[in-house]
Amino acid sequence: MARPHNDNFLRALLREPVDHTPLWLMRQAGRYLPEYCETRRRAGSFLDLCKSPGLACEVTLQPLARYDLDAAILFSDILTVPDAMGLGLYFAEGEGPKFERPLREEWAIRDLEVPDPNVHLRYVMDAVAEIRRALNNSVPLIGFSGSPFTLACYMVEGGGSDDFRHLKTMMYDRPDLLHRILDVTATAVVDYLNAQIEAGAQAVQIFDTWGGALPAHAFREFSLSYIQRIVEGLKKTHDGERIPSIVFTKGGGQWLEDIAGCGCDAVGLDWTTDIGQARKRVGDKVALQGNLDPMCLFASPEAVAREAKRVLDAYGPGTGHVFNLGHGISQYTPPDHVSALVEAVHEHWRG
Ligand code: CP3
């Protein structure tokens, strides 16, 4: 299978020469787009949308129809994995994700099993295959998963949390139980990402959204070590092409060298890190992805273009940079400000 016609995204991740800095946006398909809201209404709910391969494909392509983006990302959610483990995911209107059966009891943790992605997450693999057909080799498709630690945060808390009280109590009192959850989940994530790769994902990103909430030693023990295990277990090639991996730890800038050493091809940075300094710190070990403050998109198109240029200049010329936001795009973002961003990035090194 040949590479996509526009393969700048894959090239930048592999630190091969590019003809412009490629960009995509975390949560590029989402509620800031009226067409997304329309498809979601037709689906009935966010989960029904995720579980319908045809509609998931439709929303995956929506941001690409509007903007000149260099990659598509599978439309799904990181919490489909714990859902497949039997925790019962649901979304209460305006409250974010919740689990019917949070993991708190020792017996439930002992009983946790690795789901077969081609059975319990078949709808994701079907969406990947359908999106690849629809993309018709125009741009690469990114697959993704949550990191075991980030998934465990939701599994133990039973939903979002400000302080991760239940999870951290378990971590300090019963680290053996948390390690058991992380161990099963890491195996589940390896199987899940490899199934996505076999279904057609051309790069994968691991979202470690909550790793930055940990003390440094605990980040290594409870988050990074499992991410490393996943990266080691990933298929490195498919159909003769390299499948690059990206690790994004929100709040992980202080541990950049450690993260860059986990075996991944690229590290995602949130907006708090200076990407120029980050480049010096990692050298040619990994590519970097990021890292515009997503809130900057609320400012005028002129300010958006100026701040995009600031990130591009901070990284400097040469390959190894995938432009992105430092975290997911807000649902209140004006869509035309995103156009200004995409144009500014594409014009920059082309001159
Ligand atoms: O980037 C993309 O376009 C791909 C789709 C994607 C979604 N979620 C769609 C989504 C991806 C990659 C995710 C990952 C995800 N999901 C993460 C890690 C990334 C991050 O943001 O840190 C996390 C922590 C989740 C869990 C999750 N899913 C939360 C906390 C929420 C609620 C968010 C909110 O603002 O209400 C979701 C729901 C969700 N996932 C939406 C979308 C588009 C909004 C749901 C809706 O349409 O109502």
mmCIF file of C-alpha atoms and ligand atoms in Angstrom:
data_model
loop_
_atom_site.group_PDB
_atom_site.id
_atom_site.type_symbol
_atom_site.label_atom_id
_atom_site.label_comp_id
_atom_site.label_asym_id
_atom_site.label_seq_id
_atom_site.Cartn_x
_atom_site.Cartn_y
_atom_site.Cartn_z
ATOM 1 C CA MET A 1 0.000 0.000 0.000
ATOM 2 C CA ALA A 2 1.432 3.366 -1.030
ATOM 3 C CA ARG A 3 1.639 6.357 1.272
ATOM 4 C CA PRO A 4 -1.103 9.002 1.001
ATOM 5 C CA HIS A 5 -0.728 11.745 -1.637
ATOM 6 C CA ASN A 6 -0.169 14.246 1.164
ATOM 7 C CA ASP A 7 2.116 12.367 3.534
ATOM 8 C CA ASN A 8 3.733 15.406 5.192
ATOM 9 C CA PHE A 9 2.249 14.388 8.540
ATOM 10 C CA LEU A 10 3.881 10.925 8.432
ATOM 11 C CA ARG A 11 7.125 12.427 7.140
ATOM 12 C CA ALA A 12 7.304 14.985 9.958
ATOM 13 C CA LEU A 13 6.693 12.245 12.563
ATOM 14 C CA LEU A 14 9.512 10.176 11.058
ATOM 15 C CA ARG A 15 11.720 13.279 10.752
ATOM 16 C CA GLU A 16 11.907 12.957 6.963
ATOM 17 C CA PRO A 17 11.906 16.129 4.780
ATOM 18 C CA VAL A 18 8.512 17.892 4.377
ATOM 19 C CA ASP A 19 7.237 20.560 1.989
ATOM 20 C CA HIS A 20 5.321 22.386 4.736
ATOM 21 C CA THR A 21 4.701 21.988 8.461
ATOM 22 C CA PRO A 22 1.734 19.608 8.605
ATOM 23 C CA LEU A 23 -1.154 20.295 10.955
ATOM 24 C CA TRP A 24 -4.196 18.686 12.486
ATOM 25 C CA LEU A 25 -6.148 19.686 15.592
ATOM 26 C CA MET A 26 -6.983 17.581 18.600
ATOM 27 C CA ARG A 27 -10.806 17.137 18.664
ATOM 28 C CA GLN A 28 -10.973 18.561 15.132
ATOM 29 C CA ALA A 29 -14.341 16.819 14.661
ATOM 30 C CA GLY A 30 -16.547 18.146 17.438
ATOM 31 C CA ARG A 31 -19.246 20.450 18.674
ATOM 32 C CA TYR A 32 -17.695 23.707 17.376
ATOM 33 C CA LEU A 33 -18.774 22.532 13.885
ATOM 34 C CA PRO A 34 -22.519 22.953 13.167
ATOM 35 C CA GLU A 35 -22.410 19.997 10.754
ATOM 36 C CA TYR A 36 -21.090 17.799 13.602
ATOM 37 C CA CYS A 37 -23.997 18.841 15.836
ATOM 38 C CA GLU A 38 -26.387 18.006 12.999
ATOM 39 C CA THR A 39 -24.959 14.481 12.496
ATOM 40 C CA ARG A 40 -24.926 13.914 16.259
ATOM 41 C CA ARG A 41 -28.613 14.862 16.402
ATOM 42 C CA ARG A 42 -29.330 12.319 13.664
ATOM 43 C CA ALA A 43 -27.339 9.656 15.554
ATOM 44 C CA GLY A 44 -29.373 10.313 18.721
ATOM 45 C CA SER A 45 -26.416 10.564 21.110
ATOM 46 C CA PHE A 46 -22.645 10.854 21.188
ATOM 47 C CA LEU A 47 -22.233 7.125 21.952
ATOM 48 C CA ASP A 48 -24.601 6.111 19.145
ATOM 49 C CA LEU A 49 -22.478 8.285 16.861
ATOM 50 C CA CYS A 50 -19.289 6.491 17.990
ATOM 51 C CA LYS A 51 -20.944 3.095 17.547
ATOM 52 C CA SER A 52 -22.225 3.774 14.015
ATOM 53 C CA PRO A 53 -19.292 3.342 11.571
ATOM 54 C CA GLY A 54 -21.068 5.219 8.753
ATOM 55 C CA LEU A 55 -21.803 8.284 10.894
ATOM 56 C CA ALA A 56 -18.391 8.145 12.621
ATOM 57 C CA CYS A 57 -16.862 8.215 9.131
ATOM 58 C CA GLU A 58 -19.048 11.170 8.152
ATOM 59 C CA VAL A 59 -17.963 13.308 11.133
ATOM 60 C CA THR A 60 -14.302 12.292 10.752
ATOM 61 C CA LEU A 61 -14.339 13.844 7.265
ATOM 62 C CA GLN A 62 -16.220 17.045 8.189
ATOM 63 C CA PRO A 63 -13.215 19.107 9.374
ATOM 64 C CA LEU A 64 -11.259 18.000 6.269
ATOM 65 C CA ALA A 65 -14.007 19.288 3.997
ATOM 66 C CA ARG A 66 -13.766 22.722 5.639
ATOM 67 C CA TYR A 67 -10.040 23.060 6.256
ATOM 68 C CA ASP A 68 -6.831 22.067 4.520
ATOM 69 C CA LEU A 69 -5.713 19.669 7.270
ATOM 70 C CA ASP A 70 -2.854 17.199 6.839
ATOM 71 C CA ALA A 71 -4.372 14.270 8.767
ATOM 72 C CA ALA A 72 -7.717 12.777 9.747
ATOM 73 C CA ILE A 73 -8.316 11.329 13.215
ATOM 74 C CA LEU A 74 -10.686 8.464 13.821
ATOM 75 C CA PHE A 75 -13.875 9.719 15.422
ATOM 76 C CA SER A 76 -14.354 7.771 18.641
ATOM 77 C CA ASP A 77 -13.570 8.178 22.321
ATOM 78 C CA ILE A 78 -10.856 6.855 24.645
ATOM 79 C CA LEU A 79 -13.531 5.461 26.997
ATOM 80 C CA THR A 80 -14.789 2.827 24.539
ATOM 81 C CA VAL A 81 -12.069 0.492 25.925
ATOM 82 C CA PRO A 82 -13.352 0.447 29.542
ATOM 83 C CA ASP A 83 -16.864 0.242 28.073
ATOM 84 C CA ALA A 84 -15.778 -2.930 26.234
ATOM 85 C CA MET A 85 -14.439 -4.204 29.595
ATOM 86 C CA GLY A 86 -17.999 -4.069 30.912
ATOM 87 C CA LEU A 87 -17.983 -0.863 33.008
ATOM 88 C CA GLY A 88 -21.090 0.559 31.300
ATOM 89 C CA LEU A 89 -20.171 3.938 29.750
ATOM 90 C CA TYR A 90 -22.844 6.601 29.463
ATOM 91 C CA PHE A 91 -22.897 10.343 28.908
ATOM 92 C CA ALA A 92 -25.198 12.333 31.180
ATOM 93 C CA GLU A 93 -26.228 15.533 29.352
ATOM 94 C CA GLY A 94 -23.889 18.370 30.323
ATOM 95 C CA GLU A 95 -21.979 16.203 32.823
ATOM 96 C CA GLY A 96 -19.441 14.405 30.643
ATOM 97 C CA PRO A 97 -18.678 10.680 30.716
ATOM 98 C CA LYS A 98 -19.767 8.351 33.527
ATOM 99 C CA PHE A 99 -19.490 4.629 34.316
ATOM 100 C CA GLU A 100 -22.334 2.582 35.752
ATOM 101 C CA ARG A 101 -19.866 0.271 37.491
ATOM 102 C CA PRO A 102 -16.743 2.177 38.655
ATOM 103 C CA LEU A 103 -13.822 -0.064 39.632
ATOM 104 C CA ARG A 104 -13.494 0.170 43.409
ATOM 105 C CA GLU A 105 -13.887 -3.373 44.756
ATOM 106 C CA GLU A 106 -11.006 -5.798 44.903
ATOM 107 C CA TRP A 107 -13.082 -8.653 43.402
ATOM 108 C CA ALA A 108 -14.104 -6.522 40.400
ATOM 109 C CA ILE A 109 -10.471 -5.557 39.813
ATOM 110 C CA ARG A 110 -9.387 -9.231 40.023
ATOM 111 C CA ASP A 111 -12.163 -10.154 37.530
ATOM 112 C CA LEU A 112 -11.185 -7.496 34.947
ATOM 113 C CA GLU A 113 -10.485 -9.038 31.542
ATOM 114 C CA VAL A 114 -8.855 -7.933 28.293
ATOM 115 C CA PRO A 115 -11.563 -7.458 25.642
ATOM 116 C CA ASP A 116 -11.114 -8.809 22.102
ATOM 117 C CA PRO A 117 -11.020 -5.616 20.009
ATOM 118 C CA ASN A 118 -12.280 -7.375 16.905
ATOM 119 C CA VAL A 119 -15.384 -8.508 18.804
ATOM 120 C CA HIS A 120 -16.163 -5.948 21.512
ATOM 121 C CA LEU A 121 -14.806 -2.951 19.592
ATOM 122 C CA ARG A 122 -15.717 -4.197 16.116
ATOM 123 C CA TYR A 123 -17.563 -0.914 15.428
ATOM 124 C CA VAL A 124 -14.265 0.990 15.808
ATOM 125 C CA MET A 125 -12.444 -1.297 13.352
ATOM 126 C CA ASP A 126 -15.347 -0.986 10.907
ATOM 127 C CA ALA A 127 -15.163 2.819 11.203
ATOM 128 C CA VAL A 128 -11.387 2.773 10.576
ATOM 129 C CA ALA A 129 -11.823 0.675 7.424
ATOM 130 C CA GLU A 130 -14.685 2.841 6.172
ATOM 131 C CA ILE A 131 -12.766 6.090 6.816
ATOM 132 C CA ARG A 132 -9.715 4.730 4.954
ATOM 133 C CA ARG A 133 -11.893 3.921 1.942
ATOM 134 C CA ALA A 134 -13.495 7.379 2.033
ATOM 135 C CA LEU A 135 -10.130 9.171 2.395
ATOM 136 C CA ASN A 136 -8.957 7.409 -0.759
ATOM 137 C CA ASN A 137 -5.282 7.959 0.125
ATOM 138 C CA SER A 138 -5.608 11.766 0.342
ATOM 139 C CA VAL A 139 -4.213 12.215 3.902
ATOM 140 C CA PRO A 140 -3.214 9.726 6.623
ATOM 141 C CA LEU A 141 -5.637 8.436 9.261
ATOM 142 C CA ILE A 142 -4.646 8.614 12.939
ATOM 143 C CA GLY A 143 -5.880 5.942 15.344
ATOM 144 C CA PHE A 144 -5.778 6.523 19.093
ATOM 145 C CA SER A 145 -6.249 5.247 22.598
ATOM 146 C CA GLY A 146 -6.105 6.614 26.121
ATOM 147 C CA SER A 147 -3.054 5.734 28.236
ATOM 148 C CA PRO A 148 -3.720 3.072 30.870
ATOM 149 C CA PHE A 149 -3.335 5.643 33.651
ATOM 150 C CA THR A 150 -5.770 8.112 32.066
ATOM 151 C CA LEU A 151 -8.284 5.316 31.446
ATOM 152 C CA ALA A 152 -7.843 4.131 35.059
ATOM 153 C CA CYS A 153 -8.667 7.671 36.280
ATOM 154 C CA TYR A 154 -12.126 7.418 34.696
ATOM 155 C CA MET A 155 -12.564 3.728 35.577
ATOM 156 C CA VAL A 156 -11.863 4.238 39.295
ATOM 157 C CA GLU A 157 -13.508 7.657 39.699
ATOM 158 C CA GLY A 158 -16.529 6.582 37.646
ATOM 159 C CA GLY A 159 -16.308 9.799 35.595
ATOM 160 C CA GLY A 160 -14.351 13.039 35.433
ATOM 161 C CA SER A 161 -12.739 14.370 38.620
ATOM 162 C CA ASP A 162 -11.016 17.520 39.899
ATOM 163 C CA ASP A 163 -8.785 15.769 42.387
ATOM 164 C CA PHE A 164 -8.747 11.992 41.558
ATOM 165 C CA ARG A 165 -9.482 11.263 45.205
ATOM 166 C CA HIS A 166 -10.535 7.616 44.753
ATOM 167 C CA LEU A 167 -7.751 6.849 42.322
ATOM 168 C CA LYS A 168 -5.027 8.438 44.455
ATOM 169 C CA THR A 169 -6.302 6.748 47.619
ATOM 170 C CA MET A 170 -5.941 3.422 45.810
ATOM 171 C CA MET A 171 -2.502 4.413 44.469
ATOM 172 C CA TYR A 172 -1.125 5.196 47.946
ATOM 173 C CA ASP A 173 -2.973 2.487 49.946
ATOM 174 C CA ARG A 174 -3.247 -0.395 47.485
ATOM 175 C CA PRO A 175 -0.755 0.163 44.643
ATOM 176 C CA ASP A 176 -1.111 -3.558 43.840
ATOM 177 C CA LEU A 177 -4.757 -3.028 42.852
ATOM 178 C CA LEU A 178 -3.954 -0.030 40.661
ATOM 179 C CA HIS A 179 -1.118 -1.981 39.024
ATOM 180 C CA ARG A 180 -3.558 -4.815 38.303
ATOM 181 C CA ILE A 181 -5.943 -2.354 36.545
ATOM 182 C CA LEU A 182 -3.056 -0.787 34.612
ATOM 183 C CA ASP A 183 -1.644 -4.179 33.628
ATOM 184 C CA VAL A 184 -4.932 -5.440 32.148
ATOM 185 C CA THR A 185 -5.619 -2.072 30.521
ATOM 186 C CA ALA A 186 -2.139 -1.871 28.947
ATOM 187 C CA THR A 187 -2.656 -5.280 27.328
ATOM 188 C CA ALA A 188 -6.103 -4.152 26.160
ATOM 189 C CA VAL A 189 -4.613 -0.972 24.629
ATOM 190 C CA VAL A 190 -1.856 -2.885 22.769
ATOM 191 C CA ASP A 191 -4.448 -5.239 21.266
ATOM 192 C CA TYR A 192 -6.803 -2.349 20.493
ATOM 193 C CA LEU A 193 -4.188 -0.160 18.762
ATOM 194 C CA ASN A 194 -2.769 -3.110 16.806
ATOM 195 C CA ALA A 195 -6.309 -3.950 15.636
ATOM 196 C CA GLN A 196 -6.731 -0.307 14.515
ATOM 197 C CA ILE A 197 -3.418 -0.541 12.635
ATOM 198 C CA GLU A 198 -4.556 -3.743 10.927
ATOM 199 C CA ALA A 199 -7.861 -2.089 10.036
ATOM 200 C CA GLY A 200 -5.968 0.834 8.413
ATOM 201 C CA ALA A 201 -4.753 3.398 10.975
ATOM 202 C CA GLN A 202 -1.500 4.905 9.618
ATOM 203 C CA ALA A 203 -0.237 6.492 12.864
ATOM 204 C CA VAL A 204 -1.389 6.193 16.473
ATOM 205 C CA GLN A 205 -1.608 8.630 19.349
ATOM 206 C CA ILE A 206 -1.747 7.725 23.038
ATOM 207 C CA PHE A 207 -3.646 10.374 25.046
ATOM 208 C CA ASP A 208 -2.227 10.613 28.568
ATOM 209 C CA THR A 209 -4.508 13.442 29.589
ATOM 210 C CA TRP A 210 -4.059 13.005 33.341
ATOM 211 C CA GLY A 211 -0.442 11.801 33.668
ATOM 212 C CA GLY A 212 0.498 15.393 34.581
ATOM 213 C CA ALA A 213 -1.595 15.135 37.765
ATOM 214 C CA LEU A 214 0.967 12.758 39.294
ATOM 215 C CA PRO A 215 4.131 13.342 41.360
ATOM 216 C CA ALA A 216 7.251 12.688 39.249
ATOM 217 C CA HIS A 217 8.061 9.257 40.703
ATOM 218 C CA ALA A 218 4.435 8.135 40.381
ATOM 219 C CA PHE A 219 4.274 9.361 36.776
ATOM 220 C CA ARG A 220 7.129 6.988 35.930
ATOM 221 C CA GLU A 221 5.706 4.074 37.913
ATOM 222 C CA PHE A 222 1.982 4.354 37.108
ATOM 223 C CA SER A 223 1.839 6.079 33.727
ATOM 224 C CA LEU A 224 5.042 6.145 31.685
ATOM 225 C CA SER A 225 6.077 2.527 32.340
ATOM 226 C CA TYR A 226 2.749 1.290 30.912
ATOM 227 C CA ILE A 227 2.973 3.669 27.946
ATOM 228 C CA GLN A 228 6.446 2.267 27.271
ATOM 229 C CA ARG A 229 5.037 -1.267 27.376
ATOM 230 C CA ILE A 230 2.376 -0.274 24.848
ATOM 231 C CA VAL A 231 4.861 1.380 22.496
ATOM 232 C CA GLU A 232 7.050 -1.740 22.663
ATOM 233 C CA GLY A 233 4.022 -3.909 21.818
ATOM 234 C CA LEU A 234 2.820 -1.869 18.839
ATOM 235 C CA LYS A 235 3.149 -3.117 15.275
ATOM 236 C CA LYS A 236 5.906 -0.902 13.831
ATOM 237 C CA THR A 237 4.961 -1.506 10.188
ATOM 238 C CA HIS A 238 1.859 -2.457 8.252
ATOM 239 C CA ASP A 239 1.620 -3.141 4.522
ATOM 240 C CA GLY A 240 5.298 -2.226 4.265
ATOM 241 C CA GLU A 241 4.841 1.268 5.789
ATOM 242 C CA ARG A 242 6.137 2.497 9.153
ATOM 243 C CA ILE A 243 3.368 3.264 11.654
ATOM 244 C CA PRO A 244 4.606 6.153 13.811
ATOM 245 C CA SER A 245 3.415 6.620 17.402
ATOM 246 C CA ILE A 246 2.773 9.864 19.297
ATOM 247 C CA VAL A 247 2.617 10.157 23.084
ATOM 248 C CA PHE A 248 0.745 13.168 24.466
ATOM 249 C CA THR A 249 0.989 13.729 28.227
ATOM 250 C CA LYS A 250 -0.853 16.873 29.254
ATOM 251 C CA GLY A 251 1.296 18.605 31.857
ATOM 252 C CA GLY A 252 4.255 16.390 30.964
ATOM 253 C CA GLY A 253 6.692 19.094 29.764
ATOM 254 C CA GLN A 254 8.913 18.700 32.825
ATOM 255 C CA TRP A 255 9.414 14.988 31.992
ATOM 256 C CA LEU A 256 10.013 15.508 28.279
ATOM 257 C CA GLU A 257 13.318 13.596 28.142
ATOM 258 C CA ASP A 258 11.760 10.613 29.954
ATOM 259 C CA ILE A 259 8.746 10.577 27.638
ATOM 260 C CA ALA A 260 10.968 10.936 24.564
ATOM 261 C CA GLY A 261 12.877 7.872 25.786
ATOM 262 C CA CYS A 262 9.846 5.553 25.832
ATOM 263 C CA GLY A 263 10.354 4.410 22.243
ATOM 264 C CA CYS A 264 7.693 6.626 20.608
ATOM 265 C CA ASP A 265 8.357 8.549 17.389
ATOM 266 C CA ALA A 266 6.854 11.839 18.564
ATOM 267 C CA VAL A 267 5.886 13.645 21.750
ATOM 268 C CA GLY A 268 2.840 15.906 21.965
ATOM 269 C CA LEU A 269 3.290 19.091 24.007
ATOM 270 C CA ASP A 270 0.630 21.113 25.784
ATOM 271 C CA TRP A 271 0.796 24.923 25.497
ATOM 272 C CA THR A 272 2.828 25.490 28.685
ATOM 273 C CA THR A 273 6.113 24.253 27.181
ATOM 274 C CA ASP A 274 8.353 26.377 24.908
ATOM 275 C CA ILE A 275 8.570 24.210 21.806
ATOM 276 C CA GLY A 276 11.967 25.684 20.800
ATOM 277 C CA GLN A 277 13.482 24.698 24.138
ATOM 278 C CA ALA A 278 11.761 21.323 23.875
ATOM 279 C CA ARG A 279 13.414 20.788 20.485
ATOM 280 C CA LYS A 280 16.836 21.448 22.031
ATOM 281 C CA ARG A 281 16.074 19.045 24.879
ATOM 282 C CA VAL A 282 15.062 16.100 22.660
ATOM 283 C CA GLY A 283 17.528 16.724 19.808
ATOM 284 C CA ASP A 284 16.829 14.355 16.950
ATOM 285 C CA LYS A 285 15.423 11.620 19.168
ATOM 286 C CA VAL A 286 11.740 12.338 18.477
ATOM 287 C CA ALA A 287 9.478 14.655 16.520
ATOM 288 C CA LEU A 288 7.341 17.184 18.420
ATOM 289 C CA GLN A 289 3.649 17.926 18.066
ATOM 290 C CA GLY A 290 1.900 21.052 19.295
ATOM 291 C CA ASN A 291 1.428 23.398 20.934
ATOM 292 C CA LEU A 292 -0.794 26.462 20.446
ATOM 293 C CA ASP A 293 -3.005 27.390 23.417
ATOM 294 C CA PRO A 294 -6.476 26.288 22.236
ATOM 295 C CA MET A 295 -8.000 29.371 23.938
ATOM 296 C CA CYS A 296 -6.040 31.585 21.548
ATOM 297 C CA LEU A 297 -8.640 30.642 18.893
ATOM 298 C CA PHE A 298 -11.159 32.931 20.622
ATOM 299 C CA ALA A 299 -9.028 35.991 19.821
ATOM 300 C CA SER A 300 -9.132 37.820 16.462
ATOM 301 C CA PRO A 301 -7.914 36.041 13.310
ATOM 302 C CA GLU A 302 -4.892 38.414 13.354
ATOM 303 C CA ALA A 303 -3.958 37.327 16.871
ATOM 304 C CA VAL A 304 -4.479 33.675 15.918
ATOM 305 C CA ALA A 305 -2.092 34.069 12.949
ATOM 306 C CA ARG A 306 0.478 35.878 15.120
ATOM 307 C CA GLU A 307 0.405 33.201 17.831
ATOM 308 C CA ALA A 308 0.616 30.399 15.256
ATOM 309 C CA LYS A 309 3.700 32.107 13.812
ATOM 310 C CA ARG A 310 5.167 32.348 17.311
ATOM 311 C CA VAL A 311 4.932 28.544 17.694
ATOM 312 C CA LEU A 312 6.331 27.898 14.197
ATOM 313 C CA ASP A 313 9.250 30.320 14.732
ATOM 314 C CA ALA A 314 9.977 28.877 18.163
ATOM 315 C CA TYR A 315 10.324 25.394 16.638
ATOM 316 C CA GLY A 316 12.302 26.819 13.721
ATOM 317 C CA PRO A 317 12.830 25.458 10.210
ATOM 318 C CA GLY A 318 13.320 21.829 9.286
ATOM 319 C CA THR A 319 11.299 18.700 9.741
ATOM 320 C CA GLY A 320 10.119 17.041 12.948
ATOM 321 C CA HIS A 321 7.262 19.411 13.788
ATOM 322 C CA VAL A 322 3.558 18.594 13.512
ATOM 323 C CA PHE A 323 1.573 21.729 14.286
ATOM 324 C CA ASN A 324 -1.355 21.165 16.661
ATOM 325 C CA LEU A 325 -3.109 22.725 19.616
ATOM 326 C CA GLY A 326 -1.786 22.046 23.111
ATOM 327 C CA HIS A 327 -5.079 20.294 23.924
ATOM 328 C CA GLY A 328 -8.485 19.670 22.320
ATOM 329 C CA ILE A 329 -10.309 22.486 20.571
ATOM 330 C CA SER A 330 -13.064 24.107 22.666
ATOM 331 C CA GLN A 331 -16.676 23.522 21.627
ATOM 332 C CA TYR A 332 -17.223 27.309 21.604
ATOM 333 C CA THR A 333 -14.468 28.036 19.039
ATOM 334 C CA PRO A 334 -15.579 30.166 16.051
ATOM 335 C CA PRO A 335 -15.045 27.962 12.962
ATOM 336 C CA ASP A 336 -13.685 30.856 10.830
ATOM 337 C CA HIS A 337 -10.882 31.458 13.332
ATOM 338 C CA VAL A 338 -9.784 27.901 12.613
ATOM 339 C CA SER A 339 -9.557 28.827 8.897
ATOM 340 C CA ALA A 340 -7.222 31.696 9.835
ATOM 341 C CA LEU A 341 -5.055 29.274 11.799
ATOM 342 C CA VAL A 342 -4.815 26.703 9.020
ATOM 343 C CA GLU A 343 -3.890 29.361 6.458
ATOM 344 C CA ALA A 344 -1.253 30.918 8.717
ATOM 345 C CA VAL A 345 0.419 27.547 9.322
ATOM 346 C CA HIS A 346 0.389 26.529 5.675
ATOM 347 C CA GLU A 347 1.759 29.861 4.454
ATOM 348 C CA HIS A 348 4.556 30.068 6.999
ATOM 349 C CA TRP A 349 7.499 28.023 5.724
ATOM 350 C CA ARG A 350 6.220 28.030 2.136
ATOM 351 C CA GLY A 351 6.736 31.836 2.207
HETATM 352 O O1 CP3 B 1 -9.796 14.484 18.000
HETATM 353 C C1 CP3 B 1 -10.839 14.074 17.430
HETATM 354 O O2 CP3 B 1 -11.506 14.757 16.647
HETATM 355 C C2 CP3 B 1 -11.224 12.603 17.643
HETATM 356 C C3 CP3 B 1 -12.258 12.342 18.580
HETATM 357 C C4 CP3 B 1 -11.996 12.316 20.073
HETATM 358 C C5 CP3 B 1 -13.047 12.543 21.004
HETATM 359 N N1 CP3 B 1 -12.582 12.287 22.251
HETATM 360 C C6 CP3 B 1 -14.412 12.937 20.637
HETATM 361 C C7 CP3 B 1 -15.300 13.465 21.666
HETATM 362 C C8 CP3 B 1 -10.859 11.993 20.820
HETATM 363 C C9 CP3 B 1 -9.445 11.724 20.340
HETATM 364 C C10 CP3 B 1 -11.250 11.969 22.198
HETATM 365 C C11 CP3 B 1 -10.328 11.605 23.289
HETATM 366 C C12 CP3 B 1 -10.752 11.769 24.687
HETATM 367 N N2 CP3 B 1 -11.977 11.501 25.234
HETATM 368 C C13 CP3 B 1 -9.896 12.132 25.747
HETATM 369 C C14 CP3 B 1 -8.413 12.399 25.621
HETATM 370 C C15 CP3 B 1 -8.121 13.689 24.987
HETATM 371 C C16 CP3 B 1 -8.374 14.877 25.852
HETATM 372 O O3 CP3 B 1 -9.270 15.663 25.504
HETATM 373 O O4 CP3 B 1 -7.622 15.042 26.815
HETATM 374 C C17 CP3 B 1 -10.651 12.148 26.932
HETATM 375 C C18 CP3 B 1 -10.146 12.518 28.314
HETATM 376 C C19 CP3 B 1 -11.957 11.727 26.592
HETATM 377 C C20 CP3 B 1 -13.103 11.510 27.518
HETATM 378 C C21 CP3 B 1 -14.228 12.395 27.174
HETATM 379 N N3 CP3 B 1 -15.029 12.229 26.071
HETATM 380 C C22 CP3 B 1 -14.658 13.541 27.857
HETATM 381 C C23 CP3 B 1 -14.012 14.100 29.135
HETATM 382 C C24 CP3 B 1 -15.769 14.060 27.155
HETATM 383 C C25 CP3 B 1 -16.656 15.194 27.533
HETATM 384 C C26 CP3 B 1 -16.098 16.454 26.968
HETATM 385 C C27 CP3 B 1 -17.069 17.594 27.042
HETATM 386 O O5 CP3 B 1 -16.566 18.690 26.824
HETATM 387 O O6 CP3 B 1 -18.272 17.381 27.266
HETATM 388 C C28 CP3 B 1 -15.955 13.234 26.006
HETATM 389 C C29 CP3 B 1 -16.977 13.413 24.956
HETATM 390 C C30 CP3 B 1 -16.460 13.694 23.582
HETATM 391 N N4 CP3 B 1 -15.463 13.002 22.956
HETATM 392 C C31 CP3 B 1 -16.983 14.669 22.655
HETATM 393 C C32 CP3 B 1 -16.265 14.506 21.463
HETATM 394 C C33 CP3 B 1 -16.473 15.243 20.169
HETATM 395 C C34 CP3 B 1 -18.143 15.608 22.910
HETATM 396 C C35 CP3 B 1 -19.363 14.760 22.985
HETATM 397 C C36 CP3 B 1 -20.615 15.368 22.401
HETATM 398 O O7 CP3 B 1 -20.739 15.483 21.168
HETATM 399 O O8 CP3 B 1 -21.480 15.681 23.211
#
